Amino acid sequence: MSAARLDGPLFSYRKELKKALWDYTADTLTDINTVRKFCGSVSKWMLGRESELVTLIDIKERADDIDLNFKHVTQSENKGEAFKKFVKSKKKVDSRREELKKELSAVLKDTLVELENLHHFLDAVEKLAATSLHVFMEDRQVVLPLPEGVSLEDVQDVIVAARRICPLLLEFKRDEEAFFLPKLQNVEVLAYQLDRYIQTTQKICAMLKKRSVSHFTLKIPPYLSGSVDAGLSEDNTQRMLDHIDQLKEIRMNQNFRLVFLFDDEVCSVFLNEFSDRKPRLLQSLEELEEVAVKLDSMNKRAKISSVAGSSVGAVGGILSIVGLALSPVTAGVSLGLTMAGVGLGITSGVNGAVTTATEIGVNSSQQKKAGEVFQRIMKDMQSLQDYLEEAKIETSHLDVAVGVGRVLCKAGAIAKGIDSLVYAASAFKVLGQEGKAVVTASRVASDVPDIGKAAAKGPLILSNATRAGLIGLNAVFLGMDVFFICKDGISLAKGSETELSKIIRARAELWRSEIDAWEKMHDSLNDGLLKSEKNKAILETPFYPEM
């Protein structure tokens, strides 16, 4: 106890206690008001997020349709038209992706703003869960400053509800700015997580509305309203002052509040498991980066070979065309130029075929390694996520009608988009079905670009190999060579990052953000546990003196 309290007259202690109780009550009412306002407008909030969810699914579908595979040509009846469409799609790939990325950035910018607003609400719920019920018990010697129409039982109901649902807040313990980055490769995962947020938020608000928070018309009473009986003894006054100061500190202690979300046993297991698995997870992420680097390196070498081969092929095409054009007026002498052109074409085709075969072999090997690393990562992450899910079991029985059906059956556009969302989520997701980090290893290869796509020179090789026997098509293939020289040259200038390496890095970035969030949670729990038992005891200690 401070010297001022010990030396001051008794009435000053009572005045100080009155102020402390007003502060604690006002803070509690402010949090209830924050909860009441958000729950009152949650339907509008959810509608906005569902609209963003639809847009994310639409962006995913359009992104999948941007880069056509050469199978589009080989499987089409009208090869000429199909080839024109194929070439046209290749010309617009970068610009269309950039447009989609800008659209994704705009959507996620709005999402992040609303998630920040959501966290103000969640923070209020968390503080209410760590609020003392005993302060809001009836006592004849103390009258708390409550608004008209609000009873002590009303406040108790909200605190009880907040404690019951607070484990659900674990769903939101991540850095949203690091997670919701505008990466086209991760759109389906972002959509999945946003849908999880929508469902969990609805559960929380539905439970709180049942506890009468919706009809509160909260207006904080005037400063220092309420009363403390003049007959309250000095010892009791000093004890209550100490107690209320401790309760204020507990409400604001984020580390302890995090501990409060966990069951003691689950908390201990999570801490041990994360400490054990973290080194392996970080090592796996390093291995994924090594795979991406090797893929990019092979792709760069292949493109250099492709540009060189295309240049040779283009020269050969020019010689062939000139030789054929001059043949009638040179009595066949110019056919030597044609044969030289054919020789260059064959050389270009053989080099291109060897380069592409090598690239496919390297890509296949690295893709297999990536799949193995993905499996290892997901095994560790699934285990950790399971413990977090176990912490939320208490609230899993809440009779709140929510689910994917609500979000995905509102409109035909969503119903259409959910097929791809569920497909992607089951095949390759960070958090897994119902929050469990699982992955189907056999589907990893299907979630990354077809190995055939790695042979971006497919049409080019066709042109080189075919021009040897179909000299009359040299003019067409010359145009293809020039096109791929430009395309591969631009790709080299930009760094020549493969689609496969982009997906690997994008997924690794998501996983790293989750690991960082868990590490922060791990450190916070360790700190909060230092005084956990003491703080819980203070919360459960009766506040008012026995009558």
Coordinates of C-alpha atoms in Angstrom, one line a residue:
M1 CA 0.0 0.0 0.0
S2 CA 1.3 3.4 -0.9
A3 CA 2.3 5.9 1.8
A4 CA -0.4 8.3 0.8
R5 CA -3.1 5.6 1.4
L6 CA -1.7 4.6 4.8
D7 CA -1.3 8.1 6.1
G8 CA -4.4 9.6 4.6
P9 CA -7.8 9.9 6.4
L10 CA -10.3 7.1 6.0
F11 CA -12.6 9.1 3.8
S12 CA -9.9 9.6 1.2
Y13 CA -9.5 5.8 1.0
R14 CA -13.2 5.5 0.4
K15 CA -13.1 8.2 -2.3
E16 CA -10.2 6.4 -4.0
L17 CA -12.1 3.1 -3.9
K18 CA -15.1 4.8 -5.3
K19 CA -13.0 6.1 -8.2
A20 CA -11.4 2.7 -8.8
L21 CA -14.8 1.0 -8.9
W22 CA -16.1 3.6 -11.3
D23 CA -13.1 3.1 -13.6
Y24 CA -13.5 -0.7 -13.5
T25 CA -17.3 -0.5 -14.1
A26 CA -16.9 2.1 -16.9
D27 CA -14.2 0.0 -18.6
T28 CA -16.5 -3.1 -18.4
L29 CA -19.5 -1.2 -19.8
T30 CA -17.4 0.3 -22.6
D31 CA -16.4 -3.3 -23.6
I32 CA -20.0 -4.4 -23.4
N33 CA -21.0 -1.5 -25.6
T34 CA -18.3 -2.4 -28.1
V35 CA -19.6 -5.9 -28.2
R36 CA -23.2 -4.7 -28.4
K37 CA -22.6 -2.4 -31.4
F38 CA -20.6 -5.0 -33.4
C39 CA -23.2 -7.8 -32.7
G40 CA -25.9 -5.3 -33.7
S41 CA -24.3 -4.8 -37.1
V42 CA -22.7 -8.2 -37.6
S43 CA -25.2 -9.1 -40.4
K44 CA -23.9 -6.1 -42.5
W45 CA -20.3 -7.0 -41.6
M46 CA -20.8 -10.6 -42.7
L47 CA -22.5 -9.5 -45.9
G48 CA -19.5 -7.5 -46.8
R49 CA -17.1 -10.3 -46.1
E50 CA -19.2 -12.8 -48.1
S51 CA -19.1 -10.4 -51.0
E52 CA -15.3 -10.4 -50.7
L53 CA -15.4 -14.2 -50.5
V54 CA -17.3 -14.4 -53.8
T55 CA -14.8 -12.1 -55.4
L56 CA -11.9 -14.2 -54.2
I57 CA -13.4 -17.3 -55.7
D58 CA -14.1 -15.5 -58.9
I59 CA -10.5 -14.3 -59.1
K60 CA -9.3 -17.8 -58.5
E61 CA -11.3 -19.1 -61.4
R62 CA -10.2 -16.4 -63.8
A63 CA -6.5 -16.9 -62.7
D64 CA -6.8 -20.6 -63.6
D65 CA -8.1 -19.7 -67.1
I66 CA -5.3 -17.2 -68.0
D67 CA -2.5 -19.5 -69.2
L68 CA -3.7 -22.1 -71.7
N69 CA -1.9 -25.4 -71.9
F70 CA -0.7 -26.5 -75.4
K71 CA -3.1 -29.4 -75.0
H72 CA -5.8 -26.8 -75.9
V73 CA -4.3 -26.9 -79.4
T74 CA -3.6 -30.6 -79.7
Q75 CA -7.1 -31.6 -78.5
S76 CA -9.0 -29.0 -80.6
E77 CA -10.6 -29.9 -83.9
N78 CA -9.7 -26.6 -85.5
K79 CA -6.0 -26.6 -84.8
G80 CA -5.4 -23.2 -86.6
E81 CA -8.0 -21.3 -84.5
A82 CA -6.9 -23.1 -81.3
F83 CA -3.3 -22.2 -82.0
K84 CA -4.2 -18.5 -82.5
K85 CA -6.1 -18.5 -79.2
F86 CA -3.1 -20.2 -77.5
V87 CA -0.6 -17.7 -78.8
K88 CA -3.0 -14.8 -77.9
S89 CA -3.4 -16.1 -74.4
K90 CA 0.4 -16.3 -74.0
K91 CA 0.7 -12.7 -75.1
K92 CA -1.7 -11.5 -72.4
V93 CA -0.7 -13.7 -69.5
D94 CA 1.5 -11.2 -67.7
S95 CA -0.9 -8.2 -68.2
R96 CA -4.0 -10.2 -67.2
R97 CA -2.3 -11.6 -64.1
E98 CA -1.2 -8.1 -63.1
E99 CA -4.8 -6.9 -63.5
L100 CA -6.0 -9.8 -61.3
K101 CA -3.3 -9.1 -58.7
K102 CA -4.4 -5.4 -58.5
E103 CA -8.0 -6.6 -58.1
L104 CA -7.0 -9.0 -55.4
S105 CA -5.0 -6.3 -53.6
A106 CA -8.0 -4.0 -53.6
V107 CA -10.3 -6.7 -52.2
L108 CA -7.8 -7.7 -49.5
K109 CA -7.2 -4.0 -48.6
D110 CA -10.9 -3.7 -47.7
T111 CA -10.8 -7.1 -45.9
L112 CA -7.9 -6.1 -43.7
V113 CA -9.7 -2.8 -42.7
E114 CA -12.7 -4.8 -41.6
L115 CA -10.6 -7.4 -39.9
E116 CA -9.0 -4.6 -37.8
N117 CA -12.5 -3.5 -36.8
L118 CA -13.3 -7.1 -35.9
H119 CA -10.3 -7.2 -33.6
H120 CA -11.6 -4.3 -31.6
F121 CA -14.6 -6.4 -30.9
L122 CA -12.6 -9.5 -30.2
D123 CA -10.4 -7.6 -27.8
A124 CA -13.4 -6.4 -25.9
V125 CA -14.7 -10.0 -25.7
E126 CA -11.3 -11.2 -24.4
K127 CA -11.2 -8.5 -21.7
L128 CA -14.8 -9.3 -20.6
A129 CA -13.7 -12.9 -20.2
A130 CA -11.0 -11.7 -17.8
T131 CA -13.3 -9.5 -15.8
S132 CA -14.2 -10.4 -12.2
L133 CA -17.8 -11.6 -11.7
H134 CA -17.4 -10.9 -8.0
V135 CA -17.2 -7.1 -8.5
F136 CA -20.7 -7.2 -10.0
M137 CA -22.3 -9.1 -7.1
E138 CA -24.8 -7.2 -5.0
D139 CA -23.4 -5.6 -1.8
R140 CA -25.3 -3.3 0.6
Q141 CA -22.2 -1.2 1.3
V142 CA -21.3 -0.5 -2.3
V143 CA -23.5 0.7 -5.2
L144 CA -21.9 0.4 -8.6
P145 CA -22.5 3.1 -11.3
L146 CA -24.7 1.2 -13.7
P147 CA -26.9 2.7 -16.5
E148 CA -30.6 2.9 -16.0
G149 CA -32.2 -0.4 -17.0
V150 CA -29.0 -2.5 -16.7
S151 CA -28.8 -4.8 -13.7
L152 CA -25.8 -6.6 -12.1
E153 CA -27.2 -9.8 -13.5
D154 CA -27.1 -8.4 -17.0
V155 CA -23.4 -7.7 -16.7
Q156 CA -22.7 -11.1 -15.1
D157 CA -24.5 -12.8 -18.0
V158 CA -22.3 -11.1 -20.5
I159 CA -19.1 -12.0 -18.6
V160 CA -20.2 -15.6 -18.3
A161 CA -21.0 -15.7 -22.1
A162 CA -17.6 -14.2 -22.9
R163 CA -15.8 -16.8 -20.8
R164 CA -17.7 -19.6 -22.4
I165 CA -16.9 -18.6 -26.0
C166 CA -13.5 -17.1 -25.5
P167 CA -11.6 -20.2 -26.7
L168 CA -13.1 -19.4 -30.2
L169 CA -10.9 -16.3 -30.2
L170 CA -7.9 -18.6 -30.9
E171 CA -9.1 -18.7 -34.5
F172 CA -8.0 -15.1 -35.0
K173 CA -4.6 -15.3 -33.4
R174 CA -2.5 -14.5 -36.5
D175 CA -1.0 -11.5 -38.2
E176 CA -3.6 -10.8 -40.9
E177 CA -1.4 -8.4 -42.8
A178 CA 1.2 -11.2 -43.2
F179 CA -1.4 -13.8 -44.0
F180 CA -3.7 -12.0 -46.4
L181 CA -1.1 -10.9 -48.9
P182 CA -2.2 -10.5 -52.6
K183 CA -0.7 -13.7 -54.0
L184 CA -2.7 -15.2 -56.8
Q185 CA -1.2 -18.6 -55.9
N186 CA -2.9 -18.5 -52.5
V187 CA -6.3 -17.2 -53.3
E188 CA -8.2 -20.4 -52.5
V189 CA -6.5 -20.6 -49.1
L190 CA -7.3 -16.9 -48.3
A191 CA -10.9 -17.5 -49.3
Y192 CA -11.1 -20.6 -47.1
Q193 CA -9.7 -18.7 -44.1
L194 CA -12.0 -15.7 -44.6
D195 CA -15.0 -18.1 -44.6
R196 CA -13.7 -19.5 -41.3
Y197 CA -13.6 -16.0 -39.9
I198 CA -17.2 -15.4 -41.0
Q199 CA -18.5 -18.6 -39.4
T200 CA -16.6 -18.1 -36.1
T201 CA -17.7 -14.5 -35.8
Q202 CA -21.3 -15.5 -36.3
K203 CA -21.0 -18.1 -33.6
I204 CA -19.5 -15.6 -31.2
C205 CA -22.2 -12.9 -31.8
A206 CA -25.1 -15.4 -31.7
M207 CA -24.0 -16.6 -28.3
L208 CA -23.6 -13.1 -26.9
K209 CA -26.9 -12.0 -28.2
K210 CA -28.5 -14.8 -26.3
R211 CA -27.1 -13.3 -23.1
S212 CA -29.1 -10.0 -23.4
V213 CA -26.3 -7.9 -24.7
S214 CA -28.4 -6.9 -27.7
H215 CA -31.0 -4.9 -25.7
F216 CA -28.4 -2.9 -23.7
T217 CA -28.7 0.8 -24.2
L218 CA -25.4 1.6 -22.5
K219 CA -24.6 5.1 -21.5
I220 CA -21.7 5.4 -19.1
P221 CA -22.9 7.0 -15.8
P222 CA -21.5 10.4 -14.7
Y223 CA -18.0 10.4 -13.3
L224 CA -17.7 9.1 -9.7
S225 CA -21.4 8.1 -9.6
G226 CA -22.2 5.2 -7.3
S227 CA -21.4 5.1 -3.7
V228 CA -19.3 3.5 -0.9
D229 CA -20.9 3.2 2.5
A230 CA -19.2 5.3 5.2
G231 CA -19.3 2.4 7.6
L232 CA -16.9 0.3 5.5
S233 CA -13.9 -0.4 7.7
E234 CA -10.4 0.8 6.9
D235 CA -9.0 -2.7 6.6
N236 CA -11.7 -3.7 4.1
T237 CA -11.3 -0.5 2.1
Q238 CA -7.6 -1.0 1.8
R239 CA -8.1 -4.7 0.8
M240 CA -10.7 -3.8 -1.8
L241 CA -8.4 -1.1 -3.2
D242 CA -5.5 -3.6 -3.6
H243 CA -7.9 -6.1 -5.1
I244 CA -9.4 -3.8 -7.7
D245 CA -6.0 -2.6 -8.7
Q246 CA -5.0 -6.2 -9.4
L247 CA -8.2 -6.9 -11.3
K248 CA -7.5 -3.9 -13.6
E249 CA -4.0 -5.2 -14.3
I250 CA -5.4 -8.6 -15.1
R251 CA -7.9 -7.2 -17.6
M252 CA -5.2 -5.4 -19.5
N253 CA -2.6 -8.3 -19.4
Q254 CA -2.7 -9.7 -22.9
N255 CA -0.4 -12.6 -22.0
F256 CA -2.6 -13.8 -19.2
R257 CA -5.7 -13.3 -21.3
L258 CA -4.2 -15.7 -23.9
V259 CA -3.6 -18.3 -21.2
F260 CA -7.2 -17.8 -20.2
L261 CA -8.3 -19.0 -23.6
F262 CA -6.7 -22.4 -23.1
D263 CA -7.4 -25.4 -21.0
D264 CA -4.3 -25.9 -18.8
E265 CA -3.4 -29.3 -20.1
V266 CA -3.9 -28.3 -23.8
C267 CA -1.8 -25.2 -23.2
S268 CA 1.1 -27.2 -21.8
V269 CA 1.0 -29.7 -24.6
F270 CA 0.9 -27.0 -27.3
L271 CA 4.0 -25.3 -25.7
N272 CA 6.0 -28.5 -25.7
E273 CA 4.9 -29.6 -29.2
F274 CA 5.7 -26.2 -30.7
S275 CA 9.2 -26.1 -29.1
D276 CA 9.8 -29.6 -30.5
R277 CA 8.5 -29.0 -34.0
K278 CA 9.6 -25.5 -34.7
P279 CA 13.2 -26.4 -35.8
R280 CA 11.9 -29.0 -38.2
L281 CA 9.4 -26.6 -39.7
L282 CA 12.0 -23.9 -40.3
Q283 CA 14.3 -26.4 -41.8
S284 CA 11.5 -27.6 -44.2
L285 CA 10.9 -24.0 -45.2
E286 CA 14.6 -23.6 -46.1
E287 CA 14.4 -26.8 -48.2
L288 CA 11.4 -25.5 -50.1
E289 CA 13.4 -22.3 -50.9
E290 CA 16.2 -24.5 -52.2
V291 CA 13.8 -26.3 -54.4
A292 CA 12.4 -23.0 -55.8
V293 CA 15.9 -21.7 -56.4
K294 CA 16.9 -24.9 -58.4
L295 CA 13.7 -24.7 -60.4
D296 CA 14.4 -21.0 -61.3
S297 CA 18.0 -21.8 -62.1
M298 CA 17.0 -24.6 -64.5
N299 CA 14.3 -22.5 -66.0
K300 CA 16.7 -19.7 -66.6
R301 CA 19.2 -22.0 -68.3
A302 CA 16.4 -23.5 -70.4
K303 CA 15.2 -20.1 -71.5
I304 CA 18.7 -19.1 -72.5
S305 CA 19.0 -22.2 -74.6
S306 CA 15.5 -21.5 -76.0
V307 CA 16.4 -18.0 -77.0
A308 CA 19.6 -19.2 -78.6
G309 CA 17.8 -22.1 -80.3
S310 CA 15.0 -19.9 -81.5
S311 CA 17.5 -17.4 -82.9
V312 CA 19.2 -20.2 -84.9
G313 CA 15.9 -21.5 -86.0
A314 CA 14.8 -18.0 -87.1
V315 CA 18.0 -17.6 -89.1
G316 CA 17.4 -21.1 -90.6
G317 CA 13.9 -20.1 -91.5
I318 CA 15.0 -17.0 -93.2
L319 CA 17.7 -18.9 -95.3
S320 CA 15.1 -21.5 -96.2
I321 CA 12.5 -18.9 -97.3
V322 CA 15.1 -16.9 -99.3
G323 CA 16.4 -20.1 -101.0
L324 CA 13.0 -21.2 -102.0
A325 CA 12.1 -17.7 -103.2
L326 CA 15.2 -17.4 -105.4
S327 CA 15.1 -21.0 -106.7
P328 CA 13.1 -20.2 -109.9
V329 CA 15.6 -17.4 -111.0
T330 CA 18.8 -19.1 -110.0
A331 CA 18.1 -22.4 -111.6
G332 CA 18.2 -24.2 -108.2
V333 CA 21.5 -22.7 -107.1
S334 CA 19.8 -21.0 -104.2
L335 CA 18.6 -24.4 -102.9
G336 CA 21.9 -24.5 -101.0
L337 CA 20.6 -21.7 -98.8
T338 CA 17.5 -23.8 -98.3
M339 CA 19.5 -26.8 -97.2
A340 CA 21.6 -24.6 -94.9
G341 CA 18.4 -23.3 -93.4
V342 CA 17.1 -26.9 -92.9
G343 CA 20.4 -27.8 -91.2
L344 CA 20.1 -24.9 -88.8
G345 CA 16.5 -25.9 -88.1
I346 CA 17.4 -29.4 -87.3
T347 CA 20.2 -28.4 -85.0
S348 CA 17.9 -25.9 -83.3
G349 CA 15.3 -28.6 -82.9
V350 CA 17.7 -31.2 -81.4
N351 CA 19.2 -28.7 -79.0
G352 CA 15.7 -27.5 -77.9
A353 CA 14.5 -31.1 -77.4
V354 CA 17.5 -32.0 -75.3
T355 CA 17.2 -28.8 -73.2
T356 CA 13.4 -29.4 -72.6
A357 CA 13.9 -33.1 -71.7
T358 CA 16.6 -32.1 -69.2
E359 CA 14.3 -29.4 -67.8
I360 CA 11.4 -31.8 -67.4
G361 CA 13.6 -34.3 -65.6
V362 CA 14.9 -31.6 -63.2
N363 CA 11.4 -30.2 -62.6
S364 CA 10.0 -33.7 -62.0
S365 CA 12.7 -34.4 -59.4
Q366 CA 12.3 -31.1 -57.6
Q367 CA 8.5 -31.4 -57.7
K368 CA 8.8 -34.8 -56.0
K369 CA 11.1 -33.3 -53.4
A370 CA 8.7 -30.4 -52.8
G371 CA 5.8 -32.9 -52.3
E372 CA 7.8 -34.8 -49.7
V373 CA 8.7 -31.5 -47.9
F374 CA 5.0 -30.4 -48.0
Q375 CA 4.0 -33.7 -46.4
R376 CA 6.5 -33.2 -43.6
I377 CA 5.4 -29.6 -43.0
M378 CA 1.8 -30.5 -43.0
K379 CA 2.3 -33.4 -40.5
D380 CA 3.9 -31.0 -38.0
M381 CA 1.4 -28.2 -38.6
Q382 CA -1.6 -30.6 -38.4
S383 CA -0.4 -31.7 -35.0
L384 CA -0.1 -28.2 -33.7
Q385 CA -3.4 -27.1 -35.2
D386 CA -5.1 -30.1 -33.6
Y387 CA -4.1 -28.8 -30.1
L388 CA -5.6 -25.4 -30.9
E389 CA -8.8 -27.0 -32.1
E390 CA -8.9 -29.1 -28.9
A391 CA -8.8 -25.8 -27.0
K392 CA -12.0 -24.8 -28.7
I393 CA -13.9 -28.0 -28.1
E394 CA -15.9 -26.5 -25.3
T395 CA -17.8 -24.3 -27.7
S396 CA -18.2 -26.8 -30.5
H397 CA -21.6 -27.8 -29.2
L398 CA -23.1 -24.3 -29.5
D399 CA -26.5 -24.6 -31.2
V400 CA -25.8 -21.9 -33.8
A401 CA -26.9 -22.5 -37.3
V402 CA -23.8 -21.8 -39.2
G403 CA -21.7 -23.6 -41.8
V404 CA -20.3 -23.6 -45.3
G405 CA -23.8 -24.0 -46.7
R406 CA -24.9 -20.6 -45.4
V407 CA -22.0 -18.9 -47.1
L408 CA -22.0 -20.9 -50.3
C409 CA -25.6 -21.4 -51.1
K410 CA -26.7 -17.8 -51.1
A411 CA -26.2 -17.2 -54.7
G412 CA -25.5 -19.2 -57.8
A413 CA -22.1 -17.6 -58.2
I414 CA -21.0 -18.9 -54.8
A415 CA -22.4 -22.3 -55.4
K416 CA -20.4 -22.5 -58.6
G417 CA -17.3 -21.2 -57.0
I418 CA -17.4 -23.5 -54.0
D419 CA -16.5 -26.6 -56.0
S420 CA -13.1 -25.2 -56.8
L421 CA -12.7 -23.8 -53.3
V422 CA -13.5 -27.1 -51.6
Y423 CA -11.3 -28.9 -54.2
A424 CA -8.4 -26.7 -53.6
A425 CA -8.9 -26.7 -49.8
S426 CA -8.9 -30.4 -49.6
A427 CA -5.9 -30.8 -51.9
F428 CA -3.5 -28.1 -50.7
K429 CA -4.4 -25.8 -47.8
V430 CA -2.7 -24.3 -44.9
L431 CA -5.3 -24.8 -42.2
G432 CA -7.2 -27.7 -43.6
Q433 CA -10.8 -28.9 -43.3
E434 CA -12.5 -27.4 -40.1
G435 CA -9.2 -25.9 -39.1
K436 CA -7.0 -29.0 -39.1
A437 CA -3.8 -28.5 -41.1
V438 CA -4.0 -31.5 -43.5
V439 CA -2.9 -32.1 -47.0
T440 CA -3.4 -34.8 -49.6
A441 CA 0.1 -35.5 -50.7
S442 CA -0.9 -37.3 -53.9
R443 CA -2.7 -34.1 -55.0
V444 CA 0.3 -31.8 -54.5
A445 CA 1.4 -32.3 -58.0
S446 CA -2.0 -31.4 -59.3
D447 CA -2.0 -28.1 -57.5
V448 CA 1.1 -26.9 -59.2
P449 CA 1.6 -26.4 -62.9
D450 CA 1.5 -29.4 -65.1
I451 CA 5.0 -30.6 -65.9
G452 CA 4.1 -30.2 -69.5
K453 CA 3.8 -26.5 -68.8
A454 CA 7.4 -26.5 -67.8
A455 CA 8.2 -27.1 -71.5
A456 CA 7.2 -23.6 -72.4
K457 CA 9.2 -24.3 -75.6
G458 CA 6.8 -27.1 -76.6
P459 CA 5.4 -25.2 -79.7
L460 CA 9.0 -24.0 -80.4
I461 CA 10.3 -27.5 -80.4
L462 CA 7.5 -28.6 -82.7
S463 CA 8.4 -25.8 -85.1
N464 CA 12.1 -26.8 -85.1
A465 CA 11.5 -30.5 -85.6
T466 CA 8.8 -30.1 -88.2
R467 CA 10.5 -27.5 -90.4
A468 CA 13.0 -30.2 -91.5
G469 CA 10.2 -32.0 -93.3
L470 CA 7.7 -29.2 -94.0
I471 CA 9.8 -26.4 -95.5
G472 CA 6.7 -24.7 -96.8
L473 CA 5.7 -23.9 -93.3
N474 CA 8.9 -22.0 -92.5
A475 CA 7.2 -18.6 -92.7
V476 CA 4.7 -19.7 -90.0
F477 CA 7.4 -21.2 -87.7
L478 CA 9.6 -18.2 -88.2
G479 CA 6.8 -16.1 -86.7
M480 CA 6.6 -18.5 -83.8
D481 CA 10.4 -18.4 -83.3
V482 CA 10.4 -14.6 -83.1
F483 CA 7.4 -14.7 -80.7
F484 CA 9.1 -17.1 -78.3
I485 CA 12.5 -15.2 -78.6
C486 CA 10.7 -12.1 -77.4
K487 CA 8.6 -14.0 -74.8
D488 CA 11.6 -15.9 -73.3
G489 CA 13.8 -12.8 -73.5
I490 CA 11.3 -10.7 -71.5
S491 CA 11.0 -13.6 -69.0
L492 CA 14.7 -13.7 -68.5
A493 CA 14.8 -9.9 -68.0
K494 CA 12.2 -10.2 -65.3
G495 CA 14.1 -12.9 -63.4
S496 CA 12.6 -16.1 -65.0
E497 CA 10.7 -17.3 -62.0
T498 CA 8.7 -20.4 -62.7
E499 CA 5.1 -20.9 -61.9
L500 CA 6.0 -23.9 -59.8
S501 CA 8.5 -21.9 -57.7
K502 CA 6.0 -19.1 -57.3
I503 CA 3.5 -21.5 -55.8
I504 CA 6.1 -23.0 -53.6
R505 CA 7.3 -19.6 -52.3
A506 CA 3.7 -18.4 -51.9
R507 CA 2.7 -21.4 -49.8
A508 CA 5.9 -21.2 -47.8
E509 CA 5.2 -17.6 -47.0
L510 CA 1.7 -18.5 -45.7
W511 CA 3.2 -21.3 -43.5
R512 CA 5.9 -19.0 -42.2
S513 CA 3.3 -16.4 -41.2
E514 CA 1.5 -19.2 -39.3
I515 CA 4.7 -20.4 -37.6
D516 CA 5.5 -16.8 -36.6
A517 CA 2.0 -16.4 -35.1
W518 CA 2.4 -19.6 -33.2
E519 CA 5.9 -18.5 -32.0
K520 CA 4.4 -15.3 -30.7
M521 CA 1.6 -17.2 -29.0
H522 CA 4.2 -19.6 -27.5
D523 CA 6.2 -16.7 -26.0
S524 CA 3.1 -15.0 -24.8
L525 CA 1.8 -18.1 -23.1
N526 CA 5.1 -18.7 -21.4
D527 CA 5.0 -15.2 -20.0
G528 CA 1.4 -15.4 -19.0
L529 CA 1.8 -18.7 -17.2
L530 CA 4.3 -17.2 -14.7
K531 CA 1.4 -15.6 -12.8
S532 CA -1.4 -17.6 -14.2
E533 CA -2.5 -19.4 -11.1
K534 CA -2.2 -16.3 -9.0
N535 CA -4.3 -14.2 -11.4
K536 CA -6.9 -16.9 -11.7
A537 CA -7.1 -17.0 -7.9
I538 CA -7.5 -13.2 -7.8
L539 CA -10.4 -13.4 -10.3
E540 CA -12.2 -16.0 -8.2
T541 CA -11.6 -14.3 -4.9
P542 CA -14.8 -12.6 -3.5
F543 CA -14.5 -8.9 -3.8
Y544 CA -16.8 -7.6 -1.0
P545 CA -16.3 -8.3 2.7
E546 CA -18.6 -10.8 4.3
M547 CA -21.6 -9.2 5.9

